[in-house]
Amino acid sequence: MLKGINNQLESYDGRDKILRLIGYTSYLVSGLTKNRALSRFGDSVSECRTILRLLDDLPMLTHTLAYGLGRKEPDMHMQVCGVVVNILDQLYYPLEHVAWAADRGLISLRSDHWWTASNACWAFSLYFSIARSLRYLSLLHNHSKHFDLSDANMREEFKKNQRLQLRELMSGVRSACDLAMAIHWMPDGFLWAGTLKEWHIGALGTLSTVLSLVQSCKSLQEL
């Protein structure tokens, strides 16, 4: 376990996951116990992650260019979803940077519209991520029906298929949790915007992050 935590802390992505877990757990406990100090701590962790994301534009661009038009995806549906997700994620970062800079008086702009725009990019990205996961799960499920389990090699392929389904199910649940939060932070009047309690946010964020950490563990690949 200690080695696993150390591996997470050695990478930027791993540290972000740990910070995310700490932040949302703070909101969860704060919401349940009414401890405002924990809520403020959660806000500080969130601010830390926002500042670190100021450096994410280039890595995201590298990922987007490497993915291209998603020709390695199993079908056109997943290709389209993957490309749209990358475009929205690429737009998210500069919009968030502008909103953050406006809040700190670095530029003379109202930040609320920029926050709404960046959050909308996040929400739509999550929507298309869910659509992609559902499509992939459907393809994997249909493929699993054709395995001859009396064949040893086929049994290994079947197990691999089951692991892929589990990972994709986790991805879908993660995206659904994050989408629920993204809609909460949209302007009032949009679906359930502004109606979630602090502990709801904490619970959704904690569940999403725990699933992300589980997915990143090598042990999952051995299930």
Tab-separated table of N, CA and C in Angstrom, residues 2 6 16 38 50 68-69 79 85-86 106 118 125 157 159 166 169 193-194 203 213:
chain	number	residue	atom	x	y	z
A	2	LEU	N	1.925	1.243	0.864
A	2	LEU	CA	2.821	2.395	0.941
A	2	LEU	C	3.508	2.643	-0.403
A	6	ASN	N	3.313	5.945	-2.785
A	6	ASN	CA	4.546	6.585	-3.227
A	6	ASN	C	4.575	6.719	-4.746
A	16	ASP	N	-2.143	15.028	-8.224
A	16	ASP	CA	-3.430	15.702	-8.402
A	16	ASP	C	-4.560	14.840	-7.876
A	38	LEU	N	-12.656	22.784	7.897
A	38	LEU	CA	-12.399	21.776	6.875
A	38	LEU	C	-12.862	22.249	5.505
A	50	THR	N	-6.113	24.343	-9.010
A	50	THR	CA	-6.379	25.297	-10.092
A	50	THR	C	-5.086	25.950	-10.564
A	68	GLY	N	-5.300	12.634	-32.340
A	68	GLY	CA	-5.730	12.974	-33.688
A	68	GLY	C	-7.214	12.794	-33.882
A	69	LEU	N	-7.590	12.079	-34.918
A	69	LEU	CA	-9.002	11.811	-35.217
A	69	LEU	C	-9.469	10.485	-34.632
A	79	GLN	N	-14.890	7.295	-31.953
A	79	GLN	CA	-14.003	8.289	-32.554
A	79	GLN	C	-14.526	9.697	-32.350
A	85	VAL	N	-14.396	15.233	-26.935
A	85	VAL	CA	-13.885	15.341	-25.558
A	85	VAL	C	-12.558	16.092	-25.542
A	86	ASN	N	-11.657	15.762	-26.455
A	86	ASN	CA	-10.358	16.433	-26.503
A	86	ASN	C	-10.487	17.921	-26.820
A	106	LEU	N	-5.751	40.237	-12.048
A	106	LEU	CA	-4.631	40.290	-12.985
A	106	LEU	C	-5.070	40.822	-14.347
A	118	SER	N	-16.007	27.728	-18.857
A	118	SER	CA	-15.081	26.621	-18.585
A	118	SER	C	-15.833	25.440	-17.984
A	125	SER	N	-17.842	17.757	-21.906
A	125	SER	CA	-16.785	16.752	-22.048
A	125	SER	C	-17.156	15.479	-21.294
A	157	GLU	N	-8.708	-14.509	-23.079
A	157	GLU	CA	-9.255	-13.350	-23.781
A	157	GLU	C	-10.552	-12.876	-23.130
A	159	LYS	N	-11.326	-13.202	-19.938
A	159	LYS	CA	-10.973	-12.509	-18.688
A	159	LYS	C	-10.502	-11.089	-18.974
A	166	LEU	N	-14.938	-3.826	-16.688
A	166	LEU	CA	-14.918	-3.271	-15.332
A	166	LEU	C	-14.295	-1.877	-15.328
A	169	LEU	N	-16.664	0.565	-16.962
A	169	LEU	CA	-17.785	0.860	-16.068
A	169	LEU	C	-17.364	1.879	-15.015
A	193	ALA	N	-28.727	22.909	-10.836
A	193	ALA	CA	-27.642	23.850	-10.494
A	193	ALA	C	-27.892	24.517	-9.140
A	194	GLY	N	-26.869	24.508	-8.292
A	194	GLY	CA	-26.923	25.190	-7.004
A	194	GLY	C	-27.716	24.493	-5.920
A	203	ALA	N	-19.155	13.760	-1.344
A	203	ALA	CA	-19.355	12.337	-1.595
A	203	ALA	C	-19.126	11.999	-3.071
A	213	LEU	N	-8.286	6.382	-8.614
A	213	LEU	CA	-7.098	5.796	-7.990
A	213	LEU	C	-7.075	4.283	-8.153
